[in-house]
Structures are given as C-alpha cells and as structure tokens.
Amino acid sequence: MIEQDCSWPIAFKKGMLVVIPDSSGGCEGAQKPMRTVLVTGGAGYIGSVATEVLVAAGHEVVAFDNLQQGHAAAVHPRARLVVGDLAQPAAIDAAIKEFRPEAVMHF
C-alpha cells in the first residue's frame, strides 16, 4: 500500500497513473488541495490502485462499485465505498449529489 501524505499532482505517464513529486523534493510545505474524486469501479483491481494513488496524494476518494467483480476489501481504508450500479442512474445521481466530486474516474 502506498503511504504518503503529500498532495502532489496525479498524471498519466506512459499509460500509468503516477504521482508527480513537488519541486522541493519532499512533503514539507506541500499544499493539500483535498479534492473529492469519484472512482467508478473503485473496488476492482485498476480502480483500487487508482484510489490508493489518489488517497496518497491527499485527495478524498469515493469508490463506487457494484461488487460483482470487485471486492470491498480492495478499497483503501481512507476511501468511502458506495455500493451501487452504473446501470441504475438513480444510484450514481445520489452518489454525485451526496459527495459532490470535482472529478470522476471511470474504470
């Protein structure tokens, strides 16, 4: 599990989700712009890894998953798990209204 309390930017580099360290070379003085990110498929393999990276970067993460192929235990302990199905618009609408994410990542 990634352990880091810095709020460094997240980016895709060569097809991988990575944390970009700040120019100071460390966490001291790093700002924490706590953003809420909704990760659909957040209990699956790729979604749970993305959630881990986002939490490590200081973001609040909501993992939305129907748990048909994902596992609740795969969700980072500091992330919120919402069990719901994207095939049910009311479920995703309720999650968006409750958590008001600034970004959505779909896996």
mmCIF file of C-alpha atoms in Angstrom:
data_model
loop_
_atom_site.group_PDB
_atom_site.id
_atom_site.type_symbol
_atom_site.label_atom_id
_atom_site.label_comp_id
_atom_site.label_asym_id
_atom_site.label_seq_id
_atom_site.Cartn_x
_atom_site.Cartn_y
_atom_site.Cartn_z
ATOM 1 C CA MET A 1 0.000 0.000 0.000
ATOM 2 C CA ILE A 2 1.286 3.487 -0.840
ATOM 3 C CA GLU A 3 1.946 5.601 2.247
ATOM 4 C CA GLN A 4 2.369 9.275 1.556
ATOM 5 C CA ASP A 5 0.628 12.350 2.931
ATOM 6 C CA CYS A 6 1.730 14.841 0.285
ATOM 7 C CA SER A 7 -0.783 16.309 -2.123
ATOM 8 C CA TRP A 8 1.257 16.009 -5.272
ATOM 9 C CA PRO A 9 -0.408 16.136 -8.676
ATOM 10 C CA ILE A 10 -1.609 12.964 -10.346
ATOM 11 C CA ALA A 11 -0.963 12.306 -14.039
ATOM 12 C CA PHE A 12 -0.971 9.559 -16.619
ATOM 13 C CA LYS A 13 2.527 8.809 -17.885
ATOM 14 C CA LYS A 14 3.114 6.088 -20.448
ATOM 15 C CA GLY A 15 -0.324 4.669 -19.705
ATOM 16 C CA MET A 16 0.193 4.535 -15.933
ATOM 17 C CA LEU A 17 -1.287 6.630 -13.128
ATOM 18 C CA VAL A 18 1.584 8.294 -11.285
ATOM 19 C CA VAL A 19 2.149 10.824 -8.509
ATOM 20 C CA ILE A 20 4.366 13.723 -9.559
ATOM 21 C CA PRO A 21 6.586 14.897 -6.669
ATOM 22 C CA ASP A 22 6.779 18.620 -5.985
ATOM 23 C CA SER A 23 9.934 20.531 -6.903
ATOM 24 C CA SER A 24 11.043 20.844 -3.270
ATOM 25 C CA GLY A 25 11.912 17.151 -3.262
ATOM 26 C CA GLY A 26 9.795 16.336 -0.232
ATOM 27 C CA CYS A 27 6.493 16.734 1.530
ATOM 28 C CA GLU A 28 7.331 19.715 3.700
ATOM 29 C CA GLY A 29 5.485 22.791 2.575
ATOM 30 C CA ALA A 30 3.347 20.864 0.119
ATOM 31 C CA GLN A 31 -0.164 22.233 -0.137
ATOM 32 C CA LYS A 32 -3.076 19.885 0.367
ATOM 33 C CA PRO A 33 -5.799 20.810 -2.123
ATOM 34 C CA MET A 34 -8.089 17.953 -0.934
ATOM 35 C CA ARG A 35 -10.230 17.258 -3.974
ATOM 36 C CA THR A 36 -13.100 14.806 -3.979
ATOM 37 C CA VAL A 37 -12.767 12.201 -6.725
ATOM 38 C CA LEU A 38 -15.433 9.621 -7.557
ATOM 39 C CA VAL A 39 -13.850 6.408 -8.842
ATOM 40 C CA THR A 40 -16.294 4.102 -10.593
ATOM 41 C CA GLY A 41 -15.130 0.504 -10.420
ATOM 42 C CA GLY A 42 -13.175 1.555 -7.333
ATOM 43 C CA ALA A 43 -13.263 -1.927 -5.781
ATOM 44 C CA GLY A 44 -11.768 -3.606 -8.854
ATOM 45 C CA TYR A 45 -8.050 -4.065 -9.447
ATOM 46 C CA ILE A 46 -7.364 -0.948 -11.518
ATOM 47 C CA GLY A 47 -9.877 1.226 -9.667
ATOM 48 C CA SER A 48 -8.478 0.246 -6.267
ATOM 49 C CA VAL A 49 -4.920 1.066 -7.370
ATOM 50 C CA ALA A 50 -6.102 4.442 -8.687
ATOM 51 C CA THR A 51 -7.883 5.023 -5.373
ATOM 52 C CA GLU A 52 -4.705 4.194 -3.466
ATOM 53 C CA VAL A 53 -2.677 6.690 -5.503
ATOM 54 C CA LEU A 54 -5.323 9.400 -5.116
ATOM 55 C CA VAL A 55 -5.539 8.910 -1.338
ATOM 56 C CA ALA A 56 -1.736 9.011 -1.108
ATOM 57 C CA ALA A 57 -1.810 12.328 -2.964
ATOM 58 C CA GLY A 58 -4.170 13.775 -0.372
ATOM 59 C CA HIS A 59 -7.487 13.520 -2.175
ATOM 60 C CA GLU A 60 -10.810 12.438 -0.719
ATOM 61 C CA VAL A 61 -11.929 9.400 -2.702
ATOM 62 C CA VAL A 62 -15.342 7.829 -3.135
ATOM 63 C CA ALA A 63 -15.193 4.343 -4.665
ATOM 64 C CA PHE A 64 -18.428 3.464 -6.489
ATOM 65 C CA ASP A 65 -18.750 -0.221 -7.330
ATOM 66 C CA ASN A 66 -21.442 -2.898 -7.658
ATOM 67 C CA LEU A 67 -19.030 -5.517 -6.222
ATOM 68 C CA GLN A 68 -19.869 -8.061 -8.934
ATOM 69 C CA GLN A 69 -16.178 -8.378 -9.813
ATOM 70 C CA GLY A 70 -14.616 -6.036 -7.254
ATOM 71 C CA HIS A 71 -14.078 -6.591 -3.543
ATOM 72 C CA ALA A 72 -14.850 -4.222 -0.668
ATOM 73 C CA ALA A 73 -11.571 -5.244 0.987
ATOM 74 C CA ALA A 74 -9.649 -3.845 -2.017
ATOM 75 C CA VAL A 75 -10.837 -0.290 -1.302
ATOM 76 C CA HIS A 76 -8.337 1.870 0.592
ATOM 77 C CA PRO A 77 -9.430 2.307 4.238
ATOM 78 C CA ARG A 78 -9.438 6.106 3.901
ATOM 79 C CA ALA A 79 -11.748 5.977 0.863
ATOM 80 C CA ARG A 80 -15.528 5.800 1.089
ATOM 81 C CA LEU A 81 -17.190 2.813 -0.591
ATOM 82 C CA VAL A 82 -20.598 3.295 -2.162
ATOM 83 C CA VAL A 83 -22.165 0.068 -3.403
ATOM 84 C CA GLY A 84 -24.183 0.860 -6.485
ATOM 85 C CA ASP A 85 -24.557 0.029 -10.150
ATOM 86 C CA LEU A 86 -23.918 2.382 -13.073
ATOM 87 C CA ALA A 87 -26.863 0.703 -14.810
ATOM 88 C CA GLN A 88 -29.080 2.395 -12.211
ATOM 89 C CA PRO A 89 -28.951 6.161 -12.868
ATOM 90 C CA ALA A 90 -30.563 6.953 -9.504
ATOM 91 C CA ALA A 91 -27.638 5.314 -7.655
ATOM 92 C CA ILE A 92 -24.948 7.337 -9.408
ATOM 93 C CA ASP A 93 -27.052 10.522 -9.167
ATOM 94 C CA ALA A 94 -27.386 10.007 -5.411
ATOM 95 C CA ALA A 95 -23.616 9.493 -5.005
ATOM 96 C CA ILE A 96 -22.833 12.612 -7.033
ATOM 97 C CA LYS A 97 -25.339 14.698 -5.080
ATOM 98 C CA GLU A 98 -24.075 13.430 -1.721
ATOM 99 C CA PHE A 99 -20.316 13.687 -2.322
ATOM 100 C CA ARG A 100 -20.189 16.438 -4.997
ATOM 101 C CA PRO A 101 -16.973 15.177 -6.649
ATOM 102 C CA GLU A 102 -14.748 17.566 -8.558
ATOM 103 C CA ALA A 103 -13.600 14.722 -10.811
ATOM 104 C CA VAL A 104 -14.795 11.290 -11.900
ATOM 105 C CA MET A 105 -12.528 8.436 -12.975
ATOM 106 C CA HIS A 106 -14.255 5.519 -14.691
ATOM 107 C CA PHE A 107 -12.748 2.020 -14.647
#
